[in-house]
Amino acid sequence: MGRWFEEAVFYHMYPIGMTGAPRRNEQSEVTHRFPQLEEWLPHIASLGCTAIYIGPLFESTSHGYDTRDYRLVDRRLGDNDDFKHFVEAAHGLGIRVVVDGVFNHTGREFFAFQDIQRNRESSPYCSWYKGLNFGWNSPYNDGFGYEAWRNCFELVNLNLWEPQVRQYLLDVIGFWIDEFDIDGIRLDCADCLEFSFMEDMRRFTSEKKEDFWLMGEVIHGDYSRYIKPQMLDSVTNYELHKGLYSGHNDHNYFEIAHTIRREFDQNGGIYRGMKLYSFVDNHDVDRIASKLNTPEHIYPVYTLLFTLPGIPSIYYGSEWGIKGRKEGGNDDPLRPAVDLQEVLADVPDPKLLEWVQMLGRIHKEQPALANGTYQELLLTNRQYAFARILDGQGVVVAVNNDEKDAELNIRIPVEGRTYTSLTDDREPEVSGGMLHVTLQPNESVIFSF
C-alpha cells in the first residue's frame, strides 16, 4: 500500500468561479456559498475521487491569488466555520482536502504591504518584500518600486529569505492544519519558491501531520529537483498534459509514449518511482473539450489520464465536457459558474460522465494503476497499448485515435493469465503470446490479468 495521495484520484475545484462569486471582492459582508460547494461532494465521490484540490481560498481582492488575509476564508465564499464544515463533510465521505498555498506573493491589500505604503522606510515590514526601492515608483504610483510576479503589480513578491516571513507563513500553514484539518497544500508557482523554504515547510508539516501532502505547481524544467523526501511529494506534470491533447490532435501516440518512457521507464526514466500530478485541464489552461480537434478523442484521453503513471485529476465540469478557452489574459471562460443540480438533472454528455465514473472505479479497484510499473506493448501513430504491473498482476490498456476500426495484436505482458475486459463484455482472443482485439474509432479498452 502506498501513501493516500499516491493512490488518489483528485477533483479540482475553483470555488470563486464555480459558485458564481463576484470576480472582485468589494463587499463587507460574508456570503455563504460553501453549501453550494458541499452539494458537489456526493457527485465527486461518485466519480471515484478520493481527494479534492480546492482553491484559492485565502481572503483576496480578485481572482484569489492576491491574498489579503491568510487566516480568513474569502468572504465571497463564506467564513472559517463554513470551510471547517466542508472539510468535515468531505472527510465523512472518505475524501481528503488539499488547498492552495499562495506563498510567493501577496496582494497589495495585505497588511504588511499597506504598512509600507503608510510608513515607507519606517515600516518594520520593508524586508518582507523583494526589490523594495524608495527611489523608484510603481505603476500604481506608490512612490516606491517593488518586484512583482511576472510584472503583474497587483502581486507583490515576498522575500522568502527573511526569517520573519518564513515563520509567518509556517504559522499560517499550522493554523490551516489545526483549524481545518486539511490534508495537503498545492504550492502556487512552486518554481518561484526558495528551495530551503520548501524544505522548512516539509519539516514543519511532517511534524504536524505525518502524511501531509505537498505538491508544487511547476510548468517547465526538471521536476526531480522538487520531488525529494526533504521537500515535495509531487509536482504538476505539464509535460504529459501537453502530450495528451497534442498526441491526439496530431494522431501521434509516439509523443505520449516518448514522454512516458522519458519520465517513468524502469530503465532510465528520469522520474521513475515518482508520482507526478496528472491532468488534462485546469483553471489556467483551455478546457480539454475545447482543445481536441476530434471531440471523440476525449474518451481515449481520459483513459490515458487514469491509466498512465501519475496521480489523475479531474477539473470540475470537464467530466461532462464543459468547454472554455482563454480570452487573451481573461481566464474567466475556464472558470464558469455551474448549478450542479441543474446539470445532473440533464447532463450535457452523459456518456462521457459514465466513462469517467467507470475509469474512477477501475482506478480504485486496480492497485497496479497507482503503484504498478509501466510496460509498453504496442505503438503506432494511431494505436497504443501498455501494461501496468504489480506483483505479477495488473491491466493492459489499449487506445485507438483513428477514424476507422483497428486490429491490434498486443504482446502479452505476463504468460499464463486470464485477460478480462473491465470496460465492456468482450472476450479477447489470446494466442501465440498475443492479445488480439479490435478497437472501433476512438475506442479504448482495459483488460485485467
Short mmCIF file of C-alpha atoms in Angstrom, two decimals:
data_model
loop_
_atom_site.label_atom_id
_atom_site.label_comp_id
_atom_site.label_asym_id
_atom_site.label_seq_id
_atom_site.Cartn_x
_atom_site.Cartn_y
_atom_site.Cartn_z
CA MET A 1 0.00 0.00 0.00
CA GLY A 2 1.24 3.45 -0.91
CA ARG A 3 0.50 6.66 0.90
CA TRP A 4 -3.03 8.04 0.43
CA PHE A 5 -2.03 10.67 -2.10
CA GLU A 6 -0.13 8.20 -4.27
CA GLU A 7 -3.33 6.19 -4.78
CA ALA A 8 -5.72 9.14 -5.00
CA VAL A 9 -7.88 10.46 -7.80
CA PHE A 10 -8.27 14.22 -7.37
CA TYR A 11 -11.16 16.54 -8.15
CA HIS A 12 -10.11 20.14 -8.80
CA MET A 13 -12.48 22.85 -7.57
CA TYR A 14 -12.05 26.55 -8.36
CA PRO A 15 -14.62 27.88 -5.86
CA ILE A 16 -14.83 31.54 -6.84
CA GLY A 17 -15.72 30.53 -10.38
CA MET A 18 -17.94 27.50 -9.82
CA THR A 19 -20.16 29.30 -7.27
CA GLY A 20 -20.57 32.39 -9.45
CA ALA A 21 -18.97 34.63 -6.82
CA PRO A 22 -18.14 38.22 -7.87
CA ARG A 23 -14.78 38.46 -9.56
CA ARG A 24 -13.85 41.39 -7.32
CA ASN A 25 -14.16 41.30 -3.56
CA GLU A 26 -15.71 44.67 -2.78
CA GLN A 27 -18.20 43.54 -0.15
CA SER A 28 -18.05 43.98 3.60
CA GLU A 29 -20.48 41.19 4.42
CA VAL A 30 -19.88 37.43 4.20
CA THR A 31 -21.76 35.45 1.55
CA HIS A 32 -22.19 31.80 2.48
CA ARG A 33 -21.58 29.89 -0.74
CA PHE A 34 -19.97 26.83 0.83
CA PRO A 35 -23.32 24.97 0.97
CA GLN A 36 -23.20 25.09 -2.85
CA LEU A 37 -19.75 23.54 -2.77
CA GLU A 38 -20.84 20.86 -0.31
CA GLU A 39 -23.53 19.80 -2.76
CA TRP A 40 -20.73 18.63 -5.06
CA LEU A 41 -19.31 16.12 -2.56
CA PRO A 42 -21.60 13.14 -3.35
CA HIS A 43 -21.03 13.74 -7.07
CA ILE A 44 -17.26 13.85 -6.53
CA ALA A 45 -17.43 10.59 -4.60
CA SER A 46 -19.48 9.03 -7.43
CA LEU A 47 -16.57 9.69 -9.80
CA GLY A 48 -14.26 7.58 -7.65
CA CYS A 49 -12.38 10.65 -6.47
CA THR A 50 -10.73 10.28 -3.09
CA ALA A 51 -9.25 13.78 -2.77
CA ILE A 52 -10.16 17.37 -3.59
CA TYR A 53 -7.83 20.17 -4.55
CA ILE A 54 -9.78 23.34 -3.79
CA GLY A 55 -8.52 26.86 -4.13
CA PRO A 56 -7.67 29.56 -3.86
CA LEU A 57 -9.43 30.14 -0.53
CA PHE A 58 -7.50 32.89 1.27
CA GLU A 59 -9.29 36.22 1.60
CA SER A 60 -8.31 38.11 -1.55
CA THR A 61 -9.18 41.03 -3.78
CA SER A 62 -9.93 39.45 -7.17
CA HIS A 63 -9.01 36.03 -8.64
CA GLY A 64 -7.91 34.60 -5.31
CA TYR A 65 -4.14 34.70 -5.73
CA ASP A 66 -3.78 38.30 -4.49
CA THR A 67 -4.04 37.45 -0.79
CA ARG A 68 -5.38 39.98 1.71
CA ASP A 69 -5.54 37.74 4.78
CA TYR A 70 -4.07 34.24 5.07
CA ARG A 71 -6.13 33.32 8.11
CA LEU A 72 -9.57 34.06 6.66
CA VAL A 73 -11.58 32.17 4.09
CA ASP A 74 -12.57 34.51 1.26
CA ARG A 75 -15.78 36.27 2.35
CA ARG A 76 -17.26 35.75 -1.12
CA LEU A 77 -17.34 32.02 -0.28
CA GLY A 78 -18.14 32.06 3.42
CA ASP A 79 -16.38 32.14 6.76
CA ASN A 80 -13.94 29.85 8.52
CA ASP A 81 -16.71 27.79 10.11
CA ASP A 82 -18.20 27.15 6.67
CA PHE A 83 -14.93 25.74 5.39
CA LYS A 84 -14.41 23.69 8.53
CA HIS A 85 -17.83 22.11 7.91
CA PHE A 86 -16.91 21.46 4.26
CA VAL A 87 -13.74 19.59 5.27
CA GLU A 88 -15.66 17.55 7.84
CA ALA A 89 -18.27 16.62 5.23
CA ALA A 90 -15.58 15.61 2.73
CA HIS A 91 -13.74 13.54 5.32
CA GLY A 92 -17.05 11.86 6.17
CA LEU A 93 -17.16 10.60 2.58
CA GLY A 94 -13.53 9.44 2.67
CA ILE A 95 -12.33 12.41 0.63
CA ARG A 96 -9.12 14.25 1.57
CA VAL A 97 -8.90 18.03 1.15
CA VAL A 98 -5.91 19.91 -0.28
CA VAL A 99 -5.85 23.71 -0.52
CA ASP A 100 -3.90 26.30 -2.48
CA GLY A 101 -0.86 27.78 -0.74
CA VAL A 102 -0.08 31.17 -2.28
CA PHE A 103 3.27 31.88 -0.65
CA ASN A 104 5.31 33.52 -3.40
CA HIS A 105 3.44 36.82 -3.28
CA THR A 106 0.64 38.75 -1.59
CA GLY A 107 -1.90 41.21 -2.84
CA ARG A 108 -1.47 44.95 -2.35
CA GLU A 109 -4.12 44.92 0.41
CA PHE A 110 -2.11 42.59 2.62
CA PHE A 111 -1.32 44.22 5.97
CA ALA A 112 2.47 44.27 5.54
CA PHE A 113 2.33 45.99 2.16
CA GLN A 114 -0.20 48.53 3.41
CA ASP A 115 2.07 49.32 6.33
CA ILE A 116 4.86 50.10 3.86
CA GLN A 117 2.50 52.35 1.91
CA ARG A 118 1.74 54.29 5.10
CA ASN A 119 5.14 54.37 6.76
CA ARG A 120 7.59 53.95 3.87
CA GLU A 121 11.17 53.50 5.16
CA SER A 122 9.92 53.41 8.77
CA SER A 123 7.79 50.31 8.22
CA PRO A 124 9.01 47.20 10.08
CA TYR A 125 7.95 45.19 7.02
CA CYS A 126 10.35 46.66 4.47
CA SER A 127 12.35 43.41 4.49
CA TRP A 128 9.23 41.33 3.75
CA TYR A 129 9.21 42.08 0.02
CA LYS A 130 11.68 41.72 -2.83
CA GLY A 131 13.13 44.66 -4.69
CA LEU A 132 11.68 47.37 -2.47
CA ASN A 133 13.20 50.68 -3.56
CA PHE A 134 12.03 54.08 -2.34
CA GLY A 135 13.88 55.81 -5.15
CA TRP A 136 11.61 54.26 -7.75
CA ASN A 137 7.89 54.27 -8.44
CA SER A 138 5.30 51.63 -9.37
CA PRO A 139 2.50 51.52 -11.95
CA TYR A 140 0.17 52.26 -9.03
CA ASN A 141 2.16 55.43 -8.21
CA ASP A 142 3.08 54.24 -4.72
CA GLY A 143 6.15 56.45 -4.57
CA PHE A 144 8.32 53.32 -4.35
CA GLY A 145 9.08 50.29 -6.52
CA TYR A 146 8.96 46.58 -5.82
CA GLU A 147 9.37 43.23 -7.54
CA ALA A 148 6.12 41.79 -8.87
CA TRP A 149 5.28 38.29 -10.06
CA ARG A 150 5.74 38.29 -13.84
CA ASN A 151 5.29 42.10 -13.77
CA CYS A 152 1.71 41.73 -12.50
CA PHE A 153 1.99 44.55 -10.00
CA GLU A 154 -1.10 43.52 -8.05
CA LEU A 155 1.03 40.53 -6.93
CA VAL A 156 3.93 41.66 -4.74
CA ASN A 157 6.78 39.14 -4.39
CA LEU A 158 7.56 38.10 -0.82
CA ASN A 159 11.17 37.86 0.34
CA LEU A 160 11.35 34.25 1.49
CA TRP A 161 14.91 34.75 2.76
CA GLU A 162 13.50 36.96 5.53
CA PRO A 163 13.14 34.76 8.65
CA GLN A 164 10.05 36.67 9.81
CA VAL A 165 8.30 35.95 6.51
CA ARG A 166 9.13 32.25 6.71
CA GLN A 167 7.92 32.00 10.27
CA TYR A 168 4.75 33.91 9.44
CA LEU A 169 3.93 31.54 6.55
CA LEU A 170 4.72 28.42 8.59
CA ASP A 171 2.40 29.73 11.30
CA VAL A 172 -0.27 30.18 8.62
CA ILE A 173 0.16 26.57 7.49
CA GLY A 174 -0.04 25.39 11.09
CA PHE A 175 -3.24 27.40 11.52
CA TRP A 176 -4.87 25.75 8.49
CA ILE A 177 -3.89 22.27 9.68
CA ASP A 178 -5.06 22.88 13.26
CA GLU A 179 -8.18 24.88 12.41
CA PHE A 180 -9.48 23.00 9.38
CA ASP A 181 -7.68 19.61 9.41
CA ILE A 182 -6.55 19.98 5.78
CA ASP A 183 -4.59 17.10 4.28
CA GLY A 184 -2.18 18.91 2.00
CA ILE A 185 -1.18 22.05 0.15
CA ARG A 186 -0.75 22.72 -3.55
CA LEU A 187 2.00 25.31 -3.75
CA ASP A 188 1.17 28.02 -6.25
CA CYS A 189 4.10 28.79 -8.62
CA ALA A 190 6.41 26.49 -6.70
CA ASP A 191 9.07 27.08 -9.34
CA CYS A 192 9.44 30.61 -7.90
CA LEU A 193 9.83 29.49 -4.27
CA GLU A 194 13.15 29.15 -2.47
CA PHE A 195 14.11 25.50 -2.09
CA SER A 196 15.18 26.00 1.52
CA PHE A 197 11.72 27.41 2.31
CA MET A 198 10.08 24.30 0.86
CA GLU A 199 12.45 22.19 2.96
CA ASP A 200 11.38 24.15 6.06
CA MET A 201 7.77 23.54 5.06
CA ARG A 202 8.38 19.80 4.68
CA ARG A 203 9.89 19.55 8.16
CA PHE A 204 7.13 21.61 9.70
CA THR A 205 4.19 19.84 8.06
CA SER A 206 5.61 16.35 8.67
CA GLU A 207 5.76 17.13 12.38
CA LYS A 208 2.18 18.43 12.31
CA LYS A 209 0.71 15.64 10.18
CA GLU A 210 2.82 12.69 9.07
CA ASP A 211 1.01 12.04 5.77
CA PHE A 212 0.58 15.70 4.81
CA TRP A 213 0.88 16.14 1.02
CA LEU A 214 2.96 18.90 -0.56
CA MET A 215 2.51 19.33 -4.31
CA GLY A 216 4.07 22.10 -6.37
CA GLU A 217 2.89 23.90 -9.47
CA VAL A 218 5.88 23.55 -11.80
CA ILE A 219 5.49 24.06 -15.55
CA HIS A 220 8.97 23.76 -17.08
CA GLY A 221 12.28 22.25 -16.08
CA ASP A 222 13.44 19.22 -14.17
CA TYR A 223 10.63 18.05 -11.88
CA SER A 224 13.03 15.85 -9.90
CA ARG A 225 14.64 18.97 -8.42
CA TYR A 226 11.46 19.42 -6.37
CA ILE A 227 10.35 15.86 -5.56
CA LYS A 228 12.53 14.72 -2.68
CA PRO A 229 11.85 13.24 0.76
CA GLN A 230 13.01 16.51 2.32
CA MET A 231 10.92 18.71 0.03
CA LEU A 232 7.83 18.00 -2.12
CA ASP A 233 5.86 14.81 -2.74
CA SER A 234 4.75 15.71 -6.25
CA VAL A 235 4.54 18.41 -8.93
CA THR A 236 2.22 19.14 -11.84
CA ASN A 237 3.06 17.10 -14.94
CA TYR A 238 2.67 19.77 -17.63
CA GLU A 239 4.84 17.74 -19.99
CA LEU A 240 2.32 14.89 -20.05
CA HIS A 241 -0.58 17.36 -20.18
CA LYS A 242 0.76 18.73 -23.44
CA GLY A 243 1.25 15.27 -24.91
CA LEU A 244 -2.24 14.06 -24.00
CA TYR A 245 -4.01 16.59 -26.19
CA SER A 246 -1.44 17.18 -28.96
CA GLY A 247 -0.74 13.46 -29.29
CA HIS A 248 -4.39 13.05 -30.24
CA ASN A 249 -4.69 16.21 -32.34
CA ASP A 250 -1.65 15.15 -34.39
CA HIS A 251 -2.57 11.44 -34.44
CA ASN A 252 0.80 10.86 -32.82
CA TYR A 253 0.87 8.39 -29.96
CA PHE A 254 4.66 8.40 -30.26
CA GLU A 255 4.65 11.77 -28.46
CA ILE A 256 2.78 10.40 -25.46
CA ALA A 257 4.76 7.16 -25.36
CA HIS A 258 8.05 9.06 -25.62
CA THR A 259 7.01 11.29 -22.71
CA ILE A 260 6.15 8.28 -20.55
CA ARG A 261 9.39 6.47 -21.45
CA ARG A 262 11.41 9.58 -20.73
CA GLU A 263 9.68 10.11 -17.40
CA PHE A 264 8.84 6.68 -15.99
CA ASP A 265 10.64 3.91 -17.86
CA GLN A 266 12.17 1.41 -15.43
CA ASN A 267 15.46 1.63 -17.31
CA GLY A 268 16.41 5.27 -17.34
CA GLY A 269 13.15 7.14 -16.75
CA ILE A 270 14.17 10.41 -15.13
CA TYR A 271 11.16 10.40 -12.76
CA ARG A 272 10.83 6.66 -12.17
CA GLY A 273 9.42 5.97 -8.74
CA MET A 274 7.95 9.48 -8.51
CA LYS A 275 4.21 10.22 -8.56
CA LEU A 276 3.51 13.32 -10.66
CA TYR A 277 0.14 15.09 -10.65
CA SER A 278 -1.60 14.40 -13.99
CA PHE A 279 -4.36 16.48 -15.57
CA VAL A 280 -5.92 17.24 -18.93
CA ASP A 281 -7.12 20.72 -17.98
CA ASN A 282 -7.19 23.09 -15.02
CA HIS A 283 -8.09 26.68 -14.07
CA ASP A 284 -5.14 28.08 -16.07
CA VAL A 285 -5.39 26.22 -19.41
CA ASP A 286 -8.11 25.73 -22.02
CA ARG A 287 -10.68 23.03 -21.28
CA ILE A 288 -9.86 19.66 -22.87
CA ALA A 289 -13.18 19.63 -24.76
CA SER A 290 -12.10 22.88 -26.46
CA LYS A 291 -8.57 21.70 -27.23
CA LEU A 292 -9.34 18.50 -29.11
CA ASN A 293 -9.78 18.68 -32.89
CA THR A 294 -11.82 15.46 -32.81
CA PRO A 295 -14.38 15.57 -29.97
CA GLU A 296 -14.49 11.76 -29.67
CA HIS A 297 -10.80 11.74 -28.72
CA ILE A 298 -11.89 12.79 -25.24
CA TYR A 299 -12.55 9.12 -24.43
CA PRO A 300 -9.03 7.79 -25.04
CA VAL A 301 -7.63 10.98 -23.47
CA TYR A 302 -9.42 10.24 -20.20
CA THR A 303 -8.48 6.56 -20.43
CA LEU A 304 -4.82 7.54 -20.58
CA LEU A 305 -5.21 10.09 -17.78
CA PHE A 306 -6.47 7.37 -15.44
CA THR A 307 -4.16 4.56 -16.52
CA LEU A 308 -0.73 6.05 -17.31
CA PRO A 309 1.68 6.59 -14.39
CA GLY A 310 0.66 9.56 -12.27
CA ILE A 311 -1.98 10.88 -9.88
CA PRO A 312 -5.03 11.73 -12.03
CA SER A 313 -7.05 14.91 -11.52
CA ILE A 314 -10.42 15.98 -12.98
CA TYR A 315 -11.24 19.69 -13.33
CA TYR A 316 -14.80 20.50 -12.31
CA GLY A 317 -17.33 20.06 -15.11
CA SER A 318 -14.90 18.55 -17.58
CA GLU A 319 -16.31 15.13 -16.70
CA TRP A 320 -19.33 16.05 -18.81
CA GLY A 321 -17.45 18.05 -21.42
CA ILE A 322 -17.60 21.71 -20.37
CA LYS A 323 -15.84 23.88 -22.95
CA GLY A 324 -13.81 27.03 -22.36
CA ARG A 325 -10.90 28.94 -23.84
CA LYS A 326 -8.84 31.81 -22.50
CA GLU A 327 -9.76 35.17 -23.99
CA GLY A 328 -6.42 36.93 -24.09
CA GLY A 329 -5.49 37.41 -20.45
CA ASN A 330 -9.02 36.63 -19.27
CA ASP A 331 -9.30 33.25 -17.54
CA ASP A 332 -13.00 33.59 -16.65
CA PRO A 333 -14.17 31.30 -19.51
CA LEU A 334 -12.15 28.49 -17.88
CA ARG A 335 -13.87 29.05 -14.52
CA PRO A 336 -17.64 29.23 -15.14
CA ALA A 337 -20.42 29.11 -12.58
CA VAL A 338 -22.15 25.72 -12.52
CA ASP A 339 -25.51 24.82 -10.97
CA LEU A 340 -24.75 21.19 -10.20
CA GLN A 341 -28.31 20.06 -9.55
CA GLU A 342 -29.45 21.62 -12.80
CA VAL A 343 -26.64 19.89 -14.71
CA LEU A 344 -27.21 16.48 -13.13
CA ALA A 345 -30.91 16.70 -13.97
CA ASP A 346 -29.98 16.97 -17.66
CA VAL A 347 -26.31 16.00 -18.11
CA PRO A 348 -24.86 17.57 -21.30
CA ASP A 349 -22.79 14.47 -22.12
CA PRO A 350 -23.99 11.51 -20.03
CA LYS A 351 -21.85 9.04 -22.00
CA LEU A 352 -18.66 10.89 -21.07
CA LEU A 353 -19.73 11.21 -17.44
CA GLU A 354 -20.39 7.47 -17.26
CA TRP A 355 -16.99 6.76 -18.86
CA VAL A 356 -15.18 8.91 -16.28
CA GLN A 357 -17.13 7.26 -13.45
CA MET A 358 -16.12 3.84 -14.76
CA LEU A 359 -12.46 4.87 -15.01
CA GLY A 360 -12.60 6.15 -11.42
CA ARG A 361 -13.99 2.82 -10.25
CA ILE A 362 -11.36 0.86 -12.21
CA HIS A 363 -8.56 3.03 -10.78
CA LYS A 364 -9.78 2.32 -7.27
CA GLU A 365 -10.13 -1.44 -7.87
CA GLN A 366 -6.82 -1.99 -9.68
CA PRO A 367 -3.81 -1.29 -7.42
CA ALA A 368 -1.44 -1.54 -10.39
CA LEU A 369 -2.82 1.74 -11.76
CA ALA A 370 -1.44 3.59 -8.76
CA ASN A 371 1.63 1.56 -7.90
CA GLY A 372 2.41 -0.70 -10.84
CA THR A 373 5.34 -0.47 -13.24
CA TYR A 374 4.76 0.63 -16.82
CA GLN A 375 5.49 -1.60 -19.82
CA GLU A 376 4.92 -0.53 -23.42
CA LEU A 377 3.35 -3.31 -25.53
CA LEU A 378 2.35 -1.77 -28.88
CA LEU A 379 2.89 1.60 -30.53
CA THR A 380 1.89 3.18 -33.83
CA ASN A 381 0.85 6.74 -34.64
CA ARG A 382 -2.78 5.84 -34.05
CA GLN A 383 -2.76 2.85 -31.68
CA TYR A 384 -1.06 2.41 -28.34
CA ALA A 385 -1.08 -0.35 -25.74
CA PHE A 386 0.73 -0.78 -22.46
CA ALA A 387 0.57 -2.68 -19.20
CA ARG A 388 0.66 -1.60 -15.57
CA ILE A 389 2.00 -4.47 -13.49
CA LEU A 390 2.15 -5.00 -9.73
CA ASP A 391 3.28 -8.33 -8.24
CA GLY A 392 2.57 -10.18 -11.49
CA GLN A 393 -0.97 -8.81 -11.82
CA GLY A 394 -2.37 -5.70 -13.40
CA VAL A 395 -4.02 -4.30 -16.50
CA VAL A 396 -3.47 -3.96 -20.24
CA VAL A 397 -4.71 -0.70 -21.75
CA ALA A 398 -5.27 -0.19 -25.48
CA VAL A 399 -6.38 3.01 -27.23
CA ASN A 400 -7.19 3.92 -30.83
CA ASN A 401 -7.24 7.52 -32.13
CA ASP A 402 -8.07 6.51 -35.71
CA GLU A 403 -11.30 7.23 -37.60
CA LYS A 404 -11.63 3.56 -38.50
CA ASP A 405 -11.51 0.19 -36.82
CA ALA A 406 -8.09 -1.09 -35.81
CA GLU A 407 -6.99 -4.72 -35.48
CA LEU A 408 -4.45 -4.90 -32.66
CA ASN A 409 -2.08 -7.73 -31.81
CA ILE A 410 -0.77 -6.85 -28.39
CA ARG A 411 2.12 -8.66 -26.78
CA ILE A 412 1.03 -10.36 -23.57
CA PRO A 413 2.96 -8.92 -20.60
CA VAL A 414 2.52 -11.95 -18.32
CA GLU A 415 2.03 -15.52 -19.58
CA GLY A 416 -0.49 -17.90 -18.10
CA ARG A 417 -3.03 -15.27 -17.09
CA THR A 418 -6.67 -14.84 -17.98
CA TYR A 419 -7.39 -11.48 -19.62
CA THR A 420 -10.79 -9.99 -18.78
CA SER A 421 -12.24 -6.75 -20.09
CA LEU A 422 -13.06 -4.18 -17.42
CA THR A 423 -14.71 -1.74 -19.82
CA ASP A 424 -17.21 -3.99 -21.65
CA ASP A 425 -18.23 -7.63 -22.02
CA ARG A 426 -15.85 -8.61 -24.84
CA GLU A 427 -13.71 -11.72 -24.50
CA PRO A 428 -10.29 -11.14 -26.04
CA GLU A 429 -8.67 -13.80 -28.17
CA VAL A 430 -5.34 -14.94 -26.78
CA SER A 431 -2.94 -16.96 -28.93
CA GLY A 432 0.74 -17.09 -29.79
CA GLY A 433 1.67 -14.85 -26.88
CA MET A 434 -0.58 -12.11 -28.25
CA LEU A 435 -3.82 -10.48 -27.24
CA HIS A 436 -5.98 -9.97 -30.35
CA VAL A 437 -8.54 -7.18 -30.11
CA THR A 438 -10.47 -4.93 -32.50
CA LEU A 439 -10.96 -1.32 -31.44
CA GLN A 440 -13.57 0.88 -33.01
CA PRO A 441 -12.75 4.51 -33.92
CA ASN A 442 -11.60 6.47 -30.84
CA GLU A 443 -12.25 3.47 -28.62
CA SER A 444 -10.25 2.24 -25.66
CA VAL A 445 -10.33 -0.92 -23.62
CA ILE A 446 -8.82 -2.09 -20.32
CA PHE A 447 -8.14 -5.76 -19.57
CA SER A 448 -7.27 -7.10 -16.13
CA PHE A 449 -5.00 -10.11 -15.64
#
